[in-house]
XYZ file of C-alpha atoms in Angstrom:
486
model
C -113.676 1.301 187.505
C -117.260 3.001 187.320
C -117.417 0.859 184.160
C -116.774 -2.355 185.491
C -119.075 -1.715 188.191
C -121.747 -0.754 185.898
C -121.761 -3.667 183.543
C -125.385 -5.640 183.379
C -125.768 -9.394 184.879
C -125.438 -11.703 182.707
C -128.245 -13.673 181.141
C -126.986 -17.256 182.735
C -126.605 -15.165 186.309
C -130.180 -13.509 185.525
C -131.636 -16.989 184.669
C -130.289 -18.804 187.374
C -131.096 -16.212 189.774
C -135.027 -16.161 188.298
C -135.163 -20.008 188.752
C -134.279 -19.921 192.175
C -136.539 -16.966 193.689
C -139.165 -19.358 192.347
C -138.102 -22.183 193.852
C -137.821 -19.893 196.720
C -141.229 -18.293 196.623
C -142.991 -21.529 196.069
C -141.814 -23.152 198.750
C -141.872 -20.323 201.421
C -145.428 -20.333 199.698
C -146.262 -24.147 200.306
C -144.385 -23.699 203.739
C -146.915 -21.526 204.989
C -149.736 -23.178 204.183
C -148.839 -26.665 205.285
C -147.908 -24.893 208.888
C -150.941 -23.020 209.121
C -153.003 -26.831 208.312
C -150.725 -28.160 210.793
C -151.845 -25.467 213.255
C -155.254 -25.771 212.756
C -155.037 -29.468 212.754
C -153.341 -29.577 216.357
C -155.866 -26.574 217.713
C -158.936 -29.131 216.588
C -156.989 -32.166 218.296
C -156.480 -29.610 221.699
C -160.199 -28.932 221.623
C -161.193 -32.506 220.662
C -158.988 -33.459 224.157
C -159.936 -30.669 226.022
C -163.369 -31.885 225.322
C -162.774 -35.301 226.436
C -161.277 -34.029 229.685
C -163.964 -32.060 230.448
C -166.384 -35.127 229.795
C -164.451 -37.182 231.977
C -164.617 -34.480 234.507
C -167.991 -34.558 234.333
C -168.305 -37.873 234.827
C -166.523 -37.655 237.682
C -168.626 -35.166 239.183
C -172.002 -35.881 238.086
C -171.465 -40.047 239.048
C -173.913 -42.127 240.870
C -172.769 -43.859 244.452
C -170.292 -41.020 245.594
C -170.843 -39.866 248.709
C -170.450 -35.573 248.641
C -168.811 -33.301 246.394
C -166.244 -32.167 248.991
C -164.863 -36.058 249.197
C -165.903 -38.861 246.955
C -166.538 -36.472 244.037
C -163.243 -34.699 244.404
C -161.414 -37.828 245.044
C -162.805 -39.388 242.312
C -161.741 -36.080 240.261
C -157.915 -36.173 241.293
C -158.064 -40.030 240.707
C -158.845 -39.269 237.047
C -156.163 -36.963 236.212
C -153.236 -39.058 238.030
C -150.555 -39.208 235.225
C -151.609 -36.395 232.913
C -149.217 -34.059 234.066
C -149.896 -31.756 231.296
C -153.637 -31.509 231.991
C -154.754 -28.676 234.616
C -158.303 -28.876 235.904
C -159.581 -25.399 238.373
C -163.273 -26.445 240.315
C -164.926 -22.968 241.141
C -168.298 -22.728 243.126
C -170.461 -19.771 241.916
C -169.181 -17.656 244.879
C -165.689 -17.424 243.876
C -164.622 -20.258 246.105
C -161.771 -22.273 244.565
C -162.811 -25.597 245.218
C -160.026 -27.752 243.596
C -157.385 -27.292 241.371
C -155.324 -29.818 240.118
C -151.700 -29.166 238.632
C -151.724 -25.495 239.412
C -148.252 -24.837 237.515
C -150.568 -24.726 234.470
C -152.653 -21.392 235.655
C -151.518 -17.616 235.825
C -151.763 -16.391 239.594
C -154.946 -14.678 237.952
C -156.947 -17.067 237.284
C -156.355 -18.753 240.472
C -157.018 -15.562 242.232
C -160.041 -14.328 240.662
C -163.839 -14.860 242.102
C -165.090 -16.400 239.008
C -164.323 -17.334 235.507
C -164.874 -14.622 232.812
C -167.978 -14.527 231.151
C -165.899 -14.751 227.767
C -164.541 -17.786 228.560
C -168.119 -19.355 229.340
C -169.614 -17.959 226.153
C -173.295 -18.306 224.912
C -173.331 -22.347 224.572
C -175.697 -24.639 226.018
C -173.812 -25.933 227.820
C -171.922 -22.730 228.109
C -168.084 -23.487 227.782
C -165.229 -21.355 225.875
C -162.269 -22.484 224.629
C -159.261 -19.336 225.601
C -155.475 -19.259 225.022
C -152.656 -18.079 227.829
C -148.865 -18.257 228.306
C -147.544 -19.386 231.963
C -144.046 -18.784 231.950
C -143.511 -19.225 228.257
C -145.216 -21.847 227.915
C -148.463 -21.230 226.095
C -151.601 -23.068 227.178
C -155.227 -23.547 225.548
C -157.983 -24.071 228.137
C -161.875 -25.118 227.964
C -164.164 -23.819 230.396
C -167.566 -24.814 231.266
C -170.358 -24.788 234.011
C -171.576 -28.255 235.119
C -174.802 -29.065 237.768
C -173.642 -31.155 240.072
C -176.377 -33.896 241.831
C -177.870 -33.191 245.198
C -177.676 -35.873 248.165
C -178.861 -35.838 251.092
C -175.762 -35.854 253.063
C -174.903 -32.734 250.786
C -175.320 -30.269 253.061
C -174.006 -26.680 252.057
C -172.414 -28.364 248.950
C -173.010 -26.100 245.547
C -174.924 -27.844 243.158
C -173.310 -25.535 240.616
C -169.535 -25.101 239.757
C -167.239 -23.417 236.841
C -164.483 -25.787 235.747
C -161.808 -25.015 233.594
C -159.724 -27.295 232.148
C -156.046 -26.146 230.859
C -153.755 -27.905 228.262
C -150.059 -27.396 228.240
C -149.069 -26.505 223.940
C -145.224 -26.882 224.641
C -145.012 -30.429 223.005
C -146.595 -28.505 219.829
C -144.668 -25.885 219.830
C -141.801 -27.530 219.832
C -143.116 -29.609 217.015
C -144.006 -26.483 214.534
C -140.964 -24.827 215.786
C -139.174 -27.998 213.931
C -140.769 -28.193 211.014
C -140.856 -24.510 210.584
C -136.738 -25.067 211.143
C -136.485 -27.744 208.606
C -138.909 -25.830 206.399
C -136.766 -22.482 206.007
C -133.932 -25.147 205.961
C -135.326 -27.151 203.125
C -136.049 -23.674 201.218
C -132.572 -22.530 201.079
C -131.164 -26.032 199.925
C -133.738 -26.210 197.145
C -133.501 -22.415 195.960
C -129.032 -23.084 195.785
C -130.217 -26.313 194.072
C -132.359 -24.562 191.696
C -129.879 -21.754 191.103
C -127.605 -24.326 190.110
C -129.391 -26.248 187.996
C -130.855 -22.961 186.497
C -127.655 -22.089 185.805
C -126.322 -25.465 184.315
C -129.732 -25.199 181.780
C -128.944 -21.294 180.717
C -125.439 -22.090 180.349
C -125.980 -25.229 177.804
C -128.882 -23.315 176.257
C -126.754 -20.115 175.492
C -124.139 -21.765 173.921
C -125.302 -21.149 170.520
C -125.294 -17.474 171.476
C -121.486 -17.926 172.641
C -120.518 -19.777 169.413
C -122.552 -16.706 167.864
C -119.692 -14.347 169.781
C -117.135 -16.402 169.569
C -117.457 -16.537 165.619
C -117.801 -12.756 165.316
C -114.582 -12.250 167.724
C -112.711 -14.416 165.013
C -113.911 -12.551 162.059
C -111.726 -10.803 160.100
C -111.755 -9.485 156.143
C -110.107 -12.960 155.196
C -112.185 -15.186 157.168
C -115.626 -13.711 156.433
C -116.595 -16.801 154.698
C -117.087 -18.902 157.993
C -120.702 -19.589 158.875
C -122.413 -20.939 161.905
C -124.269 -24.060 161.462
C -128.235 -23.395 161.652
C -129.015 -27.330 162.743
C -127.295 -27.315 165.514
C -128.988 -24.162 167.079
C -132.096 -24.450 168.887
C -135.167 -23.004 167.586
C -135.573 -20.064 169.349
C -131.853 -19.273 168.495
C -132.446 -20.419 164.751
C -133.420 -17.161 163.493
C -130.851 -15.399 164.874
C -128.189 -17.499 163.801
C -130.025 -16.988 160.155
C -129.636 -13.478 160.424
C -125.926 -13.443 161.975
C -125.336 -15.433 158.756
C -127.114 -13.189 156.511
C -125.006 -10.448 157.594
C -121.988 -12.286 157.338
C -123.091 -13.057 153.518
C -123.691 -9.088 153.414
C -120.802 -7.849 154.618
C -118.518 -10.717 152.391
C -120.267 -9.220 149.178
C -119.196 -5.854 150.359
C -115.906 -6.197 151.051
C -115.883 -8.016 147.944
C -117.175 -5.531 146.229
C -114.934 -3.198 147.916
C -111.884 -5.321 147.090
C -112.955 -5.152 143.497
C -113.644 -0.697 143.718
C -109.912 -0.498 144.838
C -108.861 -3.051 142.481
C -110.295 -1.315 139.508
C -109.591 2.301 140.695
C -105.620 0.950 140.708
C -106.188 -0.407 137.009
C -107.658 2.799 135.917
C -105.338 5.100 137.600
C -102.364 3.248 136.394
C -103.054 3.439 132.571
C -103.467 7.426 132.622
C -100.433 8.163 135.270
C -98.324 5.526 133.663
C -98.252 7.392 130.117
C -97.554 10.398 131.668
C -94.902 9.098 133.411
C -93.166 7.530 130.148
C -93.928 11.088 128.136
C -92.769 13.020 130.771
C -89.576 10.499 130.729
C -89.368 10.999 126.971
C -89.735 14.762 126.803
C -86.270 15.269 129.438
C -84.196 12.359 127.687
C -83.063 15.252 125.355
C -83.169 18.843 124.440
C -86.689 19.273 122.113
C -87.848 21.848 119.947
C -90.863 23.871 121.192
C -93.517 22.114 119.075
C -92.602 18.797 119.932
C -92.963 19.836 123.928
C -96.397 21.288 123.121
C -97.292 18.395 121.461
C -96.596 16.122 124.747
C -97.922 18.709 127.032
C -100.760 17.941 125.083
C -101.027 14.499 125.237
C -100.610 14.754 129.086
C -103.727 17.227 128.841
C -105.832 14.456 127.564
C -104.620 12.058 130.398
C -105.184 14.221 132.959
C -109.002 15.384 131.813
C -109.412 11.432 131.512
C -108.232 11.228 135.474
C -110.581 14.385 136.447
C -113.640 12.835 134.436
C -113.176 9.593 136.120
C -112.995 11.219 140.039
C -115.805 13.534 139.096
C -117.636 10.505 138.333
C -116.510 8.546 141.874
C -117.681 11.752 143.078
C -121.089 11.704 141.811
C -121.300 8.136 142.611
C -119.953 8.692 146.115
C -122.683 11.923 146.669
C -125.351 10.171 144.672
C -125.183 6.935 147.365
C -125.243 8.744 150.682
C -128.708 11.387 148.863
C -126.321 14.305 148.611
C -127.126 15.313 145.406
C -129.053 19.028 144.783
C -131.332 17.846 142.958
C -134.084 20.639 140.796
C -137.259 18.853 139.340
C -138.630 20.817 136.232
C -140.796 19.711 133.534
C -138.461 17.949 130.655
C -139.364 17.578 127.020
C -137.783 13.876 126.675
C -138.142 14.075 122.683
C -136.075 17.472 122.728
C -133.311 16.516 124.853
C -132.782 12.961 122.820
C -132.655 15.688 119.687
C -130.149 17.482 121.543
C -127.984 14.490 121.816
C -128.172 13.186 118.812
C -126.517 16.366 117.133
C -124.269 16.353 119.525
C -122.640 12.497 118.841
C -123.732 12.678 115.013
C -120.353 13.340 114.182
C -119.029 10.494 115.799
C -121.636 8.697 114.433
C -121.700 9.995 110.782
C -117.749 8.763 111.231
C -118.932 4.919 111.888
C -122.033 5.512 109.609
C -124.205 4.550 112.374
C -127.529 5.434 111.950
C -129.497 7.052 115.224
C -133.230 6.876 115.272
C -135.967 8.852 117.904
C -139.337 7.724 117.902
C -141.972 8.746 120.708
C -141.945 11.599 123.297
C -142.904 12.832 126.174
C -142.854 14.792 129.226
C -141.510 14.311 132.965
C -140.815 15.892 135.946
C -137.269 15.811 137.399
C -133.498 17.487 136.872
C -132.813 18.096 133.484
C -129.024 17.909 133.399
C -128.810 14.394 135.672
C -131.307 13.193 133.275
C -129.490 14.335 130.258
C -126.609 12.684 131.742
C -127.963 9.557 132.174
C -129.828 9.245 128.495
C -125.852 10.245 127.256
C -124.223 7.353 129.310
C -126.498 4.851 127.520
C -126.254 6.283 124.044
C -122.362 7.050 124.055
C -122.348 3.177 125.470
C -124.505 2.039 122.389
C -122.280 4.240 119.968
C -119.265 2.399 121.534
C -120.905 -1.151 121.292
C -122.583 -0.852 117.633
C -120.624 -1.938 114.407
C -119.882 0.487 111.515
C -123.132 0.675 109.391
C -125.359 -0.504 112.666
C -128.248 1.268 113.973
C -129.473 2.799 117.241
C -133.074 3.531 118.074
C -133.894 5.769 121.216
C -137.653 4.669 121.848
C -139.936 6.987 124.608
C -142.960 4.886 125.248
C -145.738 5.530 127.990
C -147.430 3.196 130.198
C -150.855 2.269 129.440
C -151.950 3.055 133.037
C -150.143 6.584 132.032
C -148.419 6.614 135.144
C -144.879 5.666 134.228
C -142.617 5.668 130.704
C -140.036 4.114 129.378
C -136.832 5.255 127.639
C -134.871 2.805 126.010
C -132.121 2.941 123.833
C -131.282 -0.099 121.586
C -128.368 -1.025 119.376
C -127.362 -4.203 117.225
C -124.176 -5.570 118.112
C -122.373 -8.920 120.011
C -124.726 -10.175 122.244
C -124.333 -9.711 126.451
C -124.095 -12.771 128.453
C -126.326 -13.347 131.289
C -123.855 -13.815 133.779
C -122.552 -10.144 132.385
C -125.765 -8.545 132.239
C -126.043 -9.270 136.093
C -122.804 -7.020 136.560
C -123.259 -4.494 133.419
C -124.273 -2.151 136.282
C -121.873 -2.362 138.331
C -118.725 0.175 139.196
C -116.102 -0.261 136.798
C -117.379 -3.246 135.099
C -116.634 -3.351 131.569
C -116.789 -6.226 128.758
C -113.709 -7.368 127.227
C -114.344 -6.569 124.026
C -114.813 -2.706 125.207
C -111.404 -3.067 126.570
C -109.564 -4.297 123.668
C -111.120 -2.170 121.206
C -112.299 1.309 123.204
C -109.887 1.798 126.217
C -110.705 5.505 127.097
C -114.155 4.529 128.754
C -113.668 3.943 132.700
C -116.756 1.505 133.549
C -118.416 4.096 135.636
C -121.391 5.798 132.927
C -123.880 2.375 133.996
C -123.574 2.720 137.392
C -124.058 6.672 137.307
C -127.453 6.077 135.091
C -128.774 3.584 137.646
C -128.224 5.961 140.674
C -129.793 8.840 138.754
C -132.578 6.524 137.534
C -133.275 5.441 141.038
C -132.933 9.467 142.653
C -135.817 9.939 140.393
C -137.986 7.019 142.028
C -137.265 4.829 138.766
C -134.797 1.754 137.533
C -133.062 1.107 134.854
C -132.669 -2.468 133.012
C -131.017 -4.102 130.202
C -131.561 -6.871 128.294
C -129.956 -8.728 124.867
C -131.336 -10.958 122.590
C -130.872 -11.609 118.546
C -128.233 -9.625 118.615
C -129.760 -6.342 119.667
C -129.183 -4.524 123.344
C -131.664 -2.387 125.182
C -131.188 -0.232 127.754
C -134.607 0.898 129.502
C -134.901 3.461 132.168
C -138.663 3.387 133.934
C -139.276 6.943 134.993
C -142.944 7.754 137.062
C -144.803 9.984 135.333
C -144.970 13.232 138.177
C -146.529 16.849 138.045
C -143.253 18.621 138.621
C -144.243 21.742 141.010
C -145.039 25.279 139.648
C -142.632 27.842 139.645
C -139.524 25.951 139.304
């Protein structure tokens, strides 16, 4: 369960999820800025009518042919405002008298109760007027106030030729409006961000479906269907590489198993030579009562089949160790001239039998482990001993770079030329020509292979090549200082 639980979002869930918090965040983005225009739009209209209110108030007040302030002028005031129900006017004479107000709901009990308008709301303006926000039973209000002369008559007797007017606006109408689009807004932002989410996810899903034919192909691989391929052209390019590379591997792991098919293959033909005769002389020797000689004689015969099955798995052994670095390997300085020598006197026999002719010419000295190296320089000259007709020659050639900072040892024999297709696999495990099989059969395939991995553990290669009827076998070695005291 804690597994389940704990298993990552997908990349279509991620995606889709991505593409709508954008959607999201641009329009909650967008929606805040259009309602804070919309705002300051509708405060500029507000002070815009405000304005013209308190012009036509003035007007009123300030007009030619009325007959007093506390009468004509005041009539004429109420007159003005009939039908603007959401329009408050309060008249204030310097003393604190209230003088008239006009649609009263829109005032707190405050401002109709105080002596005279703050000095905040008049401001420092010439004329002095302030524009000041309230809320009168939820409903919030905007007012302008201002200080207007008012003419003298001569029938104005005790009038004030001063006053403080302030004119109030009722916002509900607004409100209501931004309270609406703010609505539809939020509305609008969730629609669009599920709309985006979905079509996020539709575009992640069709764009990751080279990724699921990806999965899908490596859920259906097996060892007998590791030829499949995906088809690069139909990927997209950002998925084109990695369908390159899922292909690659497949190639890589076909050749192995291949290759692997082919080890167990040719351990099973090697094995079954070897156990087979000793099977059939074991058979032989209990078919009858035998004299003590004759049992000797088969006991020794098996002798030679088994040391040819130990040789052959101490060679899969070296291979196997040699692969994963887990050779001990000593590094020494070795006179190359004095172990071909060696060799030579050891196979002269067998050569002196074929009268083969071996030949040294060069020397030199390296750094590395004498016995893997000795090993390696015996593969390729029992190999050339096996491949070289009676009366043939074989020339063992130690030449240094010109740079001096690698050599080459090469042995050559004449003999039956190598294909190329053969010389691509001459290195391989078990690999043998056929003429090696019909007329040598005790030789396993594995002494190539073993001089290329000890070739390489010494930071070199070896290489063959034939042509006019000679084949040369060339290990590069780097010329190293091997270190003192070993």
């Amino acid at each position: 369960m804690r597994r389940s639980l704990s298993q990552p979002v997908s990349l279509t869930a991620r995606l889709a999820i991505l593409f709508a918090t954008l959607s999201a965040g641009l329009l909650v983005i967008a929606g805040i800025f259009f309602g804070r225009m919309l705002e300051t739009h509708f405060q500029e209209l507000d002070v815009h009518e405000l304005q013209g209110k308190l012009t036509l108030i003035r007007t009123a007040l300030q007009g030619d042919g009325l007959p007093s302030a506390s009468s004509g002028r005041m009539a004429a005031l109420e007159n003005s405002f009939v039908g603007h129900d959401n329009v408050g006017v309060l008249l204030r004479a310097l003393d604190g008298r209230v003088l008239e107000v006009i649609h009263p709901e829109h005032f707190t009990p405050e401002q109709l109760s105080s002596e005279q308008l703050a000095p905040e709301q008049l401001g420092a303006s010439h004329p002095p007027q302030a524009v000041s926000s309230w809320e009168v039973d939820g409903h919030p209000h905007r007012g302008l106030a201002a200080r207007i002369t008012l003419p003298q008559h001569p029938t104005d007797v005790g009038a004030p030729d001063t006053v403080d007017v302030l004119v109030a606006l009722d916002l509900s109408h607004h409100t209501h409006f931004l309270a609406s689009v703010r609505n539809a807004t939020w509305a609008g932002v969730a629609i669009a961000a599920f709309l985006a989410a979905l079509v996020g996810w539709f575009a992640a899903h069709r764009g990751l479906a080279p990724l699921r034919r990806v999965t899908a192909t490596a859920s259906a691989l097996s060892a007998q269907q590791l030829g499949q391929r995906l088809n690069e052209n139909d990927a997209p390019r950002e998925v084109r590489e990695h369908v390159e590379a899922f292909n690659g591997m497949l190639e890589r792991l076909e050749a192995a198993f291949q290759r692997l098919a082919d080890y167990s293959a040719d351990i099973a033909h090697e094995l079954r030579t070897p156990i087979s005769n000793l099977m059939t002389q074991t058979q032989v020797a209990l078919s009858r009562p035998r004299l003590n000689d004759e049992y000797q004689d088969i006991l020794a015969s098996n002798i030679e089949e088994y040391e040819r099955i130990a040789r052959m798995v101490s060679d899969m052994l070296f291979l196997a160790k040699a692969e994963q670095n887990a050779l001990a390997q000593a590094s020494a300085p070795i006179d190359l001239a004095c172990e071909a020598d060696a060799l030579i006197d050891f196979y002269e026999a067998l050569a002196e039998e074929h009268h083969i002719r071996i030949e040294r010419h060069g020397s030199a000295v390296v750094a590395g482990d004498r016995l893997m190296l000795r090993r390696a320089l015996s593969n390729l000259l029992s190999n050339a001993l096996r491949h070289t007709p009676d009366g043939g020659q074989i020339t063992i050639a130690i030449d240094i770079a010109a740079d001096g900072a690698a050599l080459g040892l090469s042995v050559s024999n004449v003999g039956d030329p190598i294909a190329p297709d053969q010389l691509e696999r001459i290195f391989d495990r078990f690999h043998r020509g056929s003429s090696l099989r019909e007329r040598h059969g005790e030789g396993a395939g594995l002494g190539l292979a073993i001089t290329r991995l000890i070739a390489r553990a010494h930071g070199g290669e070896v290489v063959a090549s034939s042509k006019a009827g000679v084949t040369t076998f060339t290990i590069s070695l780097p010329l190293r200082q091997a270190p003192s005291g070993t």
